[in-house]
Amino acid sequence: MLEMRKENSSNALNAKELYETCGMAIAVRILGGRWKPGIIWHLGNGRIRYGHLKSLIPNISERMLVQQLKELEKYGFVERFAFPEVPPRVEYALTEEGKTLLPIVRSLAAWGDTQRDKIKLPV
Amino acid sequence: MLEMRKENSSNALNAKELYETCGMAIAVRILGGRWKPGIIWHLGNGRIRYGHLKSLIPNISERMLVQQLKELEKYGFVERFAFPEVPPRVEYALTEEGKTLLPIVRSLAAWGDTQRDKIKLPV
DNA sequence: TTCAATTCTTACTGTTTAGTAAGCAATTAA
DNA sequence: TTAATTGCTTACTAAACAGTAAGAATTGAA
């Protein structure tokens, strides 16, 4: 079952208002979270199978991987290709829209790399 | 009291490993969350007083504003200038390091703006 | 008949992030 | 003496995000 949001909480309302006025908040909402950066990064190299993607992202659980892929798919940034085989084979790829993320993702990554030795993130 | 993290949770350990290997994850960690995009965005226009910043960011609570500013200050992206007056006057500004964020922030914002009418973010 | 392979689901629990509301400190103005 | 101003702090609660572990579906191979 999909996890429900409380659509009328202050939390949710605040988020909504932000997205209406701040493009950066939208971008960070899409890219944010623990795992999406890695997923998008790897998908930037081309179409890739579910299991392979999982192996490329250390520690990610199946629950998280599926959940994030679904979200990205829902927004139209990722496309899913399922083959009618047993055992199943499923491939994921960035859509054309998803590929517009790549330049940003790459500049984020480059900037982040410059910070690694400068700052100490809590945890 | 600063909020404590459980430094040995799987959650925390996963985050740490990610930062060690993925610059993008670092960047998203710094820029992420509900309020940091807006704070950085406004600070991009120059030094600004606490109360003014608060008025520029609708719905933000003092707790959140202070907390996020402190975090940004701790990493060296924001500088705090307190004047010994009553009532107090405090100004915030991006450091030189903080200014390196601006090009990224602007491209994120531009990209996010292109998405506003295309996608429907949950909440 | 049982097992293996692969891509998910589900239920449950733990951790982190965000919101609410009240209060404090130090002066100055009324 | 009381109230107002400004920039916070604190304690508490609610919501969202992340991790764990078990299991389901399908069919070919052992």
mmCIF file of C-alpha atoms (C1' of nucleotides) in Angstrom:
data_model
loop_
_atom_site.group_PDB
_atom_site.id
_atom_site.type_symbol
_atom_site.label_atom_id
_atom_site.label_comp_id
_atom_site.label_asym_id
_atom_site.label_seq_id
_atom_site.Cartn_x
_atom_site.Cartn_y
_atom_site.Cartn_z
ATOM 1 C CA MET A 1 0.000 0.000 0.000
ATOM 2 C CA LEU A 2 1.309 3.422 -0.880
ATOM 3 C CA GLU A 3 2.208 5.525 2.068
ATOM 4 C CA MET A 4 -0.281 8.190 2.754
ATOM 5 C CA ARG A 5 0.383 11.820 3.314
ATOM 6 C CA LYS A 6 -1.730 13.954 5.499
ATOM 7 C CA GLU A 7 -2.768 16.416 2.870
ATOM 8 C CA ASN A 8 -4.007 19.061 5.235
ATOM 9 C CA SER A 9 -1.239 19.117 7.756
ATOM 10 C CA SER A 10 0.673 22.363 8.117
ATOM 11 C CA ASN A 11 3.631 20.398 6.990
ATOM 12 C CA ALA A 12 2.003 19.477 3.700
ATOM 13 C CA LEU A 13 0.496 22.910 3.185
ATOM 14 C CA ASN A 14 3.824 24.595 3.713
ATOM 15 C CA ALA A 15 5.455 22.320 1.195
ATOM 16 C CA LYS A 16 2.772 23.041 -1.345
ATOM 17 C CA GLU A 17 3.070 26.791 -1.026
ATOM 18 C CA LEU A 18 6.801 26.589 -1.365
ATOM 19 C CA TYR A 19 6.574 24.677 -4.616
ATOM 20 C CA GLU A 20 4.275 27.317 -5.991
ATOM 21 C CA THR A 21 6.786 30.060 -5.457
ATOM 22 C CA CYS A 22 10.235 28.518 -5.485
ATOM 23 C CA GLY A 23 11.614 26.517 -8.370
ATOM 24 C CA MET A 24 14.588 25.544 -6.309
ATOM 25 C CA ALA A 25 12.357 23.912 -3.750
ATOM 26 C CA ILE A 26 10.781 21.865 -6.520
ATOM 27 C CA ALA A 27 14.152 20.761 -7.774
ATOM 28 C CA VAL A 28 15.378 19.828 -4.346
ATOM 29 C CA ARG A 29 12.159 17.969 -3.663
ATOM 30 C CA ILE A 30 12.673 15.864 -6.777
ATOM 31 C CA LEU A 31 16.361 15.251 -6.308
ATOM 32 C CA GLY A 32 16.271 15.017 -2.549
ATOM 33 C CA GLY A 33 16.225 12.168 -0.130
ATOM 34 C CA ARG A 34 18.862 9.641 0.599
ATOM 35 C CA TRP A 35 18.796 7.601 -2.580
ATOM 36 C CA LYS A 36 17.555 9.585 -5.547
ATOM 37 C CA PRO A 37 20.889 11.226 -6.294
ATOM 38 C CA GLY A 38 22.548 7.862 -6.745
ATOM 39 C CA ILE A 39 19.732 6.419 -8.770
ATOM 40 C CA ILE A 40 19.679 9.296 -11.195
ATOM 41 C CA TRP A 41 23.436 9.345 -11.376
ATOM 42 C CA HIS A 42 23.680 5.719 -12.437
ATOM 43 C CA LEU A 43 20.759 5.947 -14.794
ATOM 44 C CA GLY A 44 22.659 8.757 -16.452
ATOM 45 C CA ASN A 45 24.852 6.074 -17.999
ATOM 46 C CA GLY A 46 21.980 4.432 -19.797
ATOM 47 C CA ARG A 47 19.298 1.825 -19.473
ATOM 48 C CA ILE A 48 19.945 -0.530 -16.641
ATOM 49 C CA ARG A 49 18.454 -3.577 -15.051
ATOM 50 C CA TYR A 50 16.858 -3.470 -11.615
ATOM 51 C CA GLY A 51 19.216 -5.922 -10.005
ATOM 52 C CA HIS A 52 22.241 -4.257 -11.488
ATOM 53 C CA LEU A 53 21.136 -0.874 -10.256
ATOM 54 C CA LYS A 54 20.715 -2.347 -6.823
ATOM 55 C CA SER A 55 24.224 -3.705 -6.868
ATOM 56 C CA LEU A 56 25.577 -0.317 -7.924
ATOM 57 C CA ILE A 57 24.065 1.421 -4.929
ATOM 58 C CA PRO A 58 25.530 -0.079 -1.778
ATOM 59 C CA ASN A 59 23.200 -0.614 1.156
ATOM 60 C CA ILE A 60 20.016 0.364 -0.571
ATOM 61 C CA SER A 61 17.123 -1.908 0.338
ATOM 62 C CA GLU A 62 14.686 -3.233 -2.209
ATOM 63 C CA ARG A 63 11.930 -1.313 -0.539
ATOM 64 C CA MET A 64 13.738 1.976 -0.989
ATOM 65 C CA LEU A 65 14.910 1.274 -4.505
ATOM 66 C CA VAL A 66 11.454 0.340 -5.708
ATOM 67 C CA GLN A 67 9.857 3.217 -3.914
ATOM 68 C CA GLN A 68 12.185 5.833 -5.333
ATOM 69 C CA LEU A 69 12.033 4.408 -8.834
ATOM 70 C CA LYS A 70 8.259 4.483 -8.676
ATOM 71 C CA GLU A 71 8.262 8.075 -7.607
ATOM 72 C CA LEU A 72 10.630 9.068 -10.380
ATOM 73 C CA GLU A 73 8.539 7.114 -12.843
ATOM 74 C CA LYS A 74 5.377 8.777 -11.678
ATOM 75 C CA TYR A 75 6.818 12.220 -12.352
ATOM 76 C CA GLY A 76 7.990 11.097 -15.755
ATOM 77 C CA PHE A 77 11.735 11.184 -15.211
ATOM 78 C CA VAL A 78 12.256 7.463 -15.390
ATOM 79 C CA GLU A 79 10.795 4.813 -17.648
ATOM 80 C CA ARG A 80 10.274 1.178 -16.791
ATOM 81 C CA PHE A 81 10.628 -1.683 -19.295
ATOM 82 C CA ALA A 82 9.347 -5.043 -18.143
ATOM 83 C CA PHE A 83 10.019 -8.194 -20.154
ATOM 84 C CA PRO A 84 7.612 -11.117 -19.897
ATOM 85 C CA GLU A 85 10.170 -13.663 -18.792
ATOM 86 C CA VAL A 86 10.735 -15.867 -15.813
ATOM 87 C CA PRO A 87 12.478 -14.939 -13.707
ATOM 88 C CA PRO A 88 11.408 -11.413 -14.511
ATOM 89 C CA ARG A 89 13.621 -8.872 -16.178
ATOM 90 C CA VAL A 90 12.988 -5.182 -15.724
ATOM 91 C CA GLU A 91 15.043 -2.307 -17.017
ATOM 92 C CA TYR A 92 14.963 1.322 -16.076
ATOM 93 C CA ALA A 93 16.049 4.372 -17.999
ATOM 94 C CA LEU A 94 15.847 8.129 -17.866
ATOM 95 C CA THR A 95 13.136 9.625 -20.058
ATOM 96 C CA GLU A 96 13.903 12.629 -22.262
ATOM 97 C CA GLU A 97 12.578 14.781 -19.447
ATOM 98 C CA GLY A 98 14.738 12.892 -17.016
ATOM 99 C CA LYS A 99 17.796 13.602 -19.104
ATOM 100 C CA THR A 100 17.296 17.315 -18.593
ATOM 101 C CA LEU A 101 18.342 16.602 -15.035
ATOM 102 C CA LEU A 102 21.794 15.456 -16.012
ATOM 103 C CA PRO A 103 23.582 18.780 -16.338
ATOM 104 C CA ILE A 104 22.276 19.830 -12.955
ATOM 105 C CA VAL A 105 23.094 16.536 -11.379
ATOM 106 C CA ARG A 106 26.607 16.769 -12.704
ATOM 107 C CA SER A 107 27.206 20.252 -11.452
ATOM 108 C CA LEU A 108 25.805 19.282 -8.069
ATOM 109 C CA ALA A 109 28.128 16.321 -7.961
ATOM 110 C CA ALA A 110 31.133 18.398 -8.944
ATOM 111 C CA TRP A 111 30.367 20.992 -6.308
ATOM 112 C CA GLY A 112 29.726 18.342 -3.679
ATOM 113 C CA ASP A 113 33.068 16.764 -4.425
ATOM 114 C CA THR A 114 34.831 20.037 -3.733
ATOM 115 C CA GLN A 115 33.177 20.134 -0.327
ATOM 116 C CA ARG A 116 34.009 16.665 0.861
ATOM 117 C CA ASP A 117 37.269 17.610 2.472
ATOM 118 C CA LYS A 118 36.154 21.006 3.647
ATOM 119 C CA ILE A 119 33.105 20.260 5.681
ATOM 120 C CA LYS A 120 32.148 17.611 8.119
ATOM 121 C CA LEU A 121 28.562 16.594 7.701
ATOM 122 C CA PRO A 122 26.874 15.472 10.890
ATOM 123 C CA VAL A 123 26.723 11.733 10.383
ATOM 124 C CA MET B 1 19.804 21.787 23.261
ATOM 125 C CA LEU B 2 20.932 20.663 19.834
ATOM 126 C CA GLU B 3 19.028 17.742 18.498
ATOM 127 C CA MET B 4 20.934 14.526 18.748
ATOM 128 C CA ARG B 5 21.480 12.021 16.050
ATOM 129 C CA LYS B 6 21.905 8.379 16.664
ATOM 130 C CA GLU B 7 25.323 8.063 15.199
ATOM 131 C CA ASN B 8 25.297 4.331 14.920
ATOM 132 C CA SER B 9 21.889 3.724 13.432
ATOM 133 C CA SER B 10 21.844 2.098 10.026
ATOM 134 C CA ASN B 11 20.228 5.251 8.892
ATOM 135 C CA ALA B 12 23.201 7.352 9.955
ATOM 136 C CA LEU B 13 25.752 4.858 8.714
ATOM 137 C CA ASN B 14 24.160 4.714 5.296
ATOM 138 C CA ALA B 15 24.189 8.471 5.049
ATOM 139 C CA LYS B 16 27.835 8.608 5.972
ATOM 140 C CA GLU B 17 28.883 6.067 3.403
ATOM 141 C CA LEU B 18 26.967 7.868 0.735
ATOM 142 C CA TYR B 19 28.710 11.150 1.430
ATOM 143 C CA GLU B 20 32.021 9.424 1.098
ATOM 144 C CA THR B 21 31.296 8.250 -2.396
ATOM 145 C CA CYS B 22 28.778 10.615 -3.924
ATOM 146 C CA GLY B 23 29.318 14.340 -4.275
ATOM 147 C CA MET B 24 25.772 14.788 -5.358
ATOM 148 C CA ALA B 25 24.540 13.334 -2.106
ATOM 149 C CA ILE B 26 26.644 15.862 -0.238
ATOM 150 C CA ALA B 27 25.237 18.707 -2.249
ATOM 151 C CA VAL B 28 21.677 17.560 -1.777
ATOM 152 C CA ARG B 29 22.287 17.110 1.905
ATOM 153 C CA ILE B 30 23.456 20.696 2.222
ATOM 154 C CA LEU B 31 20.793 22.223 0.026
ATOM 155 C CA GLY B 32 18.012 19.902 1.054
ATOM 156 C CA GLY B 33 15.180 20.137 3.474
ATOM 157 C CA ARG B 34 12.156 22.331 3.381
ATOM 158 C CA TRP B 35 13.707 25.707 4.061
ATOM 159 C CA LYS B 36 17.334 25.869 3.011
ATOM 160 C CA PRO B 37 16.648 26.575 -0.644
ATOM 161 C CA GLY B 38 14.724 29.718 0.237
ATOM 162 C CA ILE B 39 17.232 30.873 2.790
ATOM 163 C CA ILE B 40 20.147 30.544 0.423
ATOM 164 C CA TRP B 41 18.178 32.092 -2.378
ATOM 165 C CA HIS B 42 17.402 35.245 -0.436
ATOM 166 C CA LEU B 43 20.863 35.497 1.029
ATOM 167 C CA GLY B 44 22.085 35.475 -2.553
ATOM 168 C CA ASN B 45 20.928 39.087 -2.742
ATOM 169 C CA GLY B 46 23.230 40.211 0.024
ATOM 170 C CA ARG B 47 23.490 40.650 3.737
ATOM 171 C CA ILE B 48 20.155 40.620 5.415
ATOM 172 C CA ARG B 49 18.664 40.983 8.830
ATOM 173 C CA TYR B 50 17.116 38.079 10.673
ATOM 174 C CA GLY B 51 13.644 39.553 10.923
ATOM 175 C CA HIS B 52 13.665 40.578 7.297
ATOM 176 C CA LEU B 53 14.699 37.147 6.175
ATOM 177 C CA LYS B 54 11.873 35.721 8.194
ATOM 178 C CA SER B 55 9.394 38.004 6.508
ATOM 179 C CA LEU B 56 10.701 36.985 3.091
ATOM 180 C CA ILE B 57 10.055 33.323 3.726
ATOM 181 C CA PRO B 58 6.352 32.823 4.306
ATOM 182 C CA ASN B 59 5.310 30.364 6.984
ATOM 183 C CA ILE B 60 8.741 29.629 8.309
ATOM 184 C CA SER B 61 8.844 29.395 12.072
ATOM 185 C CA GLU B 62 11.573 30.946 14.142
ATOM 186 C CA ARG B 63 12.641 27.536 15.281
ATOM 187 C CA MET B 64 13.223 26.374 11.719
ATOM 188 C CA LEU B 65 14.859 29.586 10.559
ATOM 189 C CA VAL B 66 17.319 29.637 13.423
ATOM 190 C CA GLN B 67 18.037 25.964 13.102
ATOM 191 C CA GLN B 68 18.777 26.088 9.396
ATOM 192 C CA LEU B 69 20.857 29.239 9.671
ATOM 193 C CA LYS B 70 22.908 27.624 12.407
ATOM 194 C CA GLU B 71 23.522 24.584 10.301
ATOM 195 C CA LEU B 72 24.590 26.649 7.324
ATOM 196 C CA GLU B 73 26.798 28.725 9.594
ATOM 197 C CA LYS B 74 28.388 25.645 11.067
ATOM 198 C CA TYR B 75 29.401 24.402 7.619
ATOM 199 C CA GLY B 76 30.795 27.804 6.769
ATOM 200 C CA PHE B 77 28.305 28.848 4.097
ATOM 201 C CA VAL B 78 26.693 31.601 6.099
ATOM 202 C CA GLU B 79 28.141 34.222 8.379
ATOM 203 C CA ARG B 80 26.394 35.853 11.328
ATOM 204 C CA PHE B 81 26.915 39.464 12.383
ATOM 205 C CA ALA B 82 25.483 40.417 15.754
ATOM 206 C CA PHE B 83 25.351 44.048 16.876
ATOM 207 C CA PRO B 84 25.364 44.849 20.579
ATOM 208 C CA GLU B 85 22.160 46.810 20.601
ATOM 209 C CA VAL B 86 18.797 46.545 22.236
ATOM 210 C CA PRO B 87 16.619 45.265 20.838
ATOM 211 C CA PRO B 88 19.187 43.043 19.151
ATOM 212 C CA ARG B 89 20.170 43.322 15.536
ATOM 213 C CA VAL B 90 21.620 40.368 13.708
ATOM 214 C CA GLU B 91 22.518 40.127 10.071
ATOM 215 C CA TYR B 92 23.284 37.102 7.974
ATOM 216 C CA ALA B 93 25.248 36.777 4.770
ATOM 217 C CA LEU B 94 26.739 34.136 2.542
ATOM 218 C CA THR B 95 30.438 33.551 3.038
ATOM 219 C CA GLU B 96 32.757 33.335 0.048
ATOM 220 C CA GLU B 97 32.313 29.606 0.219
ATOM 221 C CA GLY B 98 28.573 30.082 0.403
ATOM 222 C CA LYS B 99 28.648 32.151 -2.742
ATOM 223 C CA THR B 100 30.003 29.204 -4.670
ATOM 224 C CA LEU B 101 26.548 27.772 -4.200
ATOM 225 C CA LEU B 102 24.847 30.493 -6.167
ATOM 226 C CA PRO B 103 25.374 29.234 -9.709
ATOM 227 C CA ILE B 104 24.044 25.839 -8.697
ATOM 228 C CA VAL B 105 21.173 27.283 -6.808
ATOM 229 C CA ARG B 106 20.226 29.361 -9.804
ATOM 230 C CA SER B 107 20.333 26.500 -12.237
ATOM 231 C CA LEU B 108 18.288 24.398 -9.855
ATOM 232 C CA ALA B 109 15.740 27.161 -9.583
ATOM 233 C CA ALA B 110 15.564 27.598 -13.333
ATOM 234 C CA TRP B 111 15.094 23.903 -13.872
ATOM 235 C CA GLY B 112 12.507 23.673 -11.122
ATOM 236 C CA ASP B 113 10.551 26.481 -12.702
ATOM 237 C CA THR B 114 10.325 24.570 -15.952
ATOM 238 C CA GLN B 115 8.821 21.651 -14.069
ATOM 239 C CA ARG B 116 6.135 23.468 -12.156
ATOM 240 C CA ASP B 117 3.491 23.067 -14.813
ATOM 241 C CA LYS B 118 4.603 19.656 -15.956
ATOM 242 C CA ILE B 119 4.553 17.639 -12.796
ATOM 243 C CA LYS B 120 2.296 17.409 -9.858
ATOM 244 C CA LEU B 121 4.236 16.971 -6.684
ATOM 245 C CA PRO B 122 2.418 14.995 -4.023
ATOM 246 C CA VAL B 123 1.437 17.767 -1.669
ATOM 247 C "C1'" DT C 1 8.823 -32.272 -5.636
ATOM 248 C "C1'" DT C 2 11.702 -28.958 -4.276
ATOM 249 C "C1'" DC C 3 14.667 -25.194 -5.263
ATOM 250 C "C1'" DA C 4 16.526 -21.248 -7.485
ATOM 251 C "C1'" DA C 5 16.142 -16.883 -9.748
ATOM 252 C "C1'" DT C 6 14.429 -11.993 -9.948
ATOM 253 C "C1'" DT C 7 11.479 -8.196 -8.994
ATOM 254 C "C1'" DC C 8 8.808 -6.646 -6.197
ATOM 255 C "C1'" DT C 9 5.056 -6.300 -1.620
ATOM 256 C "C1'" DT C 10 3.754 -5.954 2.939
ATOM 257 C "C1'" DA C 11 3.758 -5.135 7.787
ATOM 258 C "C1'" DC C 12 6.169 -3.386 11.269
ATOM 259 C "C1'" DT C 13 9.600 -0.494 13.716
ATOM 260 C "C1'" DG C 14 13.026 3.138 14.324
ATOM 261 C "C1'" DT C 15 14.955 7.718 13.184
ATOM 262 C "C1'" DT C 16 14.797 12.264 11.590
ATOM 263 C "C1'" DT C 17 12.522 16.483 10.240
ATOM 264 C "C1'" DA C 18 8.939 19.886 10.892
ATOM 265 C "C1'" DG C 19 5.286 22.511 13.449
ATOM 266 C "C1'" DT C 20 3.231 24.767 17.841
ATOM 267 C "C1'" DA C 21 3.386 27.462 21.523
ATOM 268 C "C1'" DA C 22 5.271 29.526 25.314
ATOM 269 C "C1'" DG C 23 8.946 32.097 27.335
ATOM 270 C "C1'" DC C 24 13.573 34.701 28.053
ATOM 271 C "C1'" DA C 25 16.846 38.774 27.901
ATOM 272 C "C1'" DA C 26 17.977 43.526 27.790
ATOM 273 C "C1'" DT C 27 17.042 47.987 27.054
ATOM 274 C "C1'" DT C 28 14.036 52.011 25.814
ATOM 275 C "C1'" DA C 29 9.714 54.468 25.431
ATOM 276 C "C1'" DA C 30 5.254 55.438 27.346
ATOM 277 C "C1'" DT D 1 5.916 50.165 36.182
ATOM 278 C "C1'" DT D 2 4.612 48.327 32.248
ATOM 279 C "C1'" DA D 3 4.840 47.277 27.573
ATOM 280 C "C1'" DA D 4 7.230 46.815 23.286
ATOM 281 C "C1'" DT D 5 10.976 45.290 20.467
ATOM 282 C "C1'" DT D 6 14.000 41.568 18.421
ATOM 283 C "C1'" DG D 7 16.346 37.416 18.115
ATOM 284 C "C1'" DC D 8 16.371 33.695 19.803
ATOM 285 C "C1'" DT D 9 15.502 28.916 23.166
ATOM 286 C "C1'" DT D 10 12.891 25.136 25.022
ATOM 287 C "C1'" DA D 11 9.680 21.419 25.529
ATOM 288 C "C1'" DC D 12 6.488 18.964 23.310
ATOM 289 C "C1'" DT D 13 3.876 16.804 19.390
ATOM 290 C "C1'" DA D 14 3.017 15.452 14.609
ATOM 291 C "C1'" DA D 15 4.490 13.974 10.219
ATOM 292 C "C1'" DA D 16 7.603 12.087 7.000
ATOM 293 C "C1'" DC D 17 11.386 9.247 5.765
ATOM 294 C "C1'" DA D 18 14.272 5.056 6.183
ATOM 295 C "C1'" DG D 19 15.481 0.172 7.668
ATOM 296 C "C1'" DT D 20 14.356 -4.933 8.560
ATOM 297 C "C1'" DA D 21 12.602 -9.026 7.513
ATOM 298 C "C1'" DA D 22 9.468 -12.082 5.674
ATOM 299 C "C1'" DG D 23 6.964 -13.540 1.711
ATOM 300 C "C1'" DA D 24 4.600 -13.678 -3.120
ATOM 301 C "C1'" DA D 25 4.644 -14.797 -8.107
ATOM 302 C "C1'" DT D 26 6.312 -17.568 -12.060
ATOM 303 C "C1'" DT D 27 8.437 -21.340 -14.329
ATOM 304 C "C1'" DG D 28 12.417 -23.993 -15.591
ATOM 305 C "C1'" DA D 29 15.951 -26.970 -13.859
ATOM 306 C "C1'" DA D 30 17.733 -30.484 -10.473
#
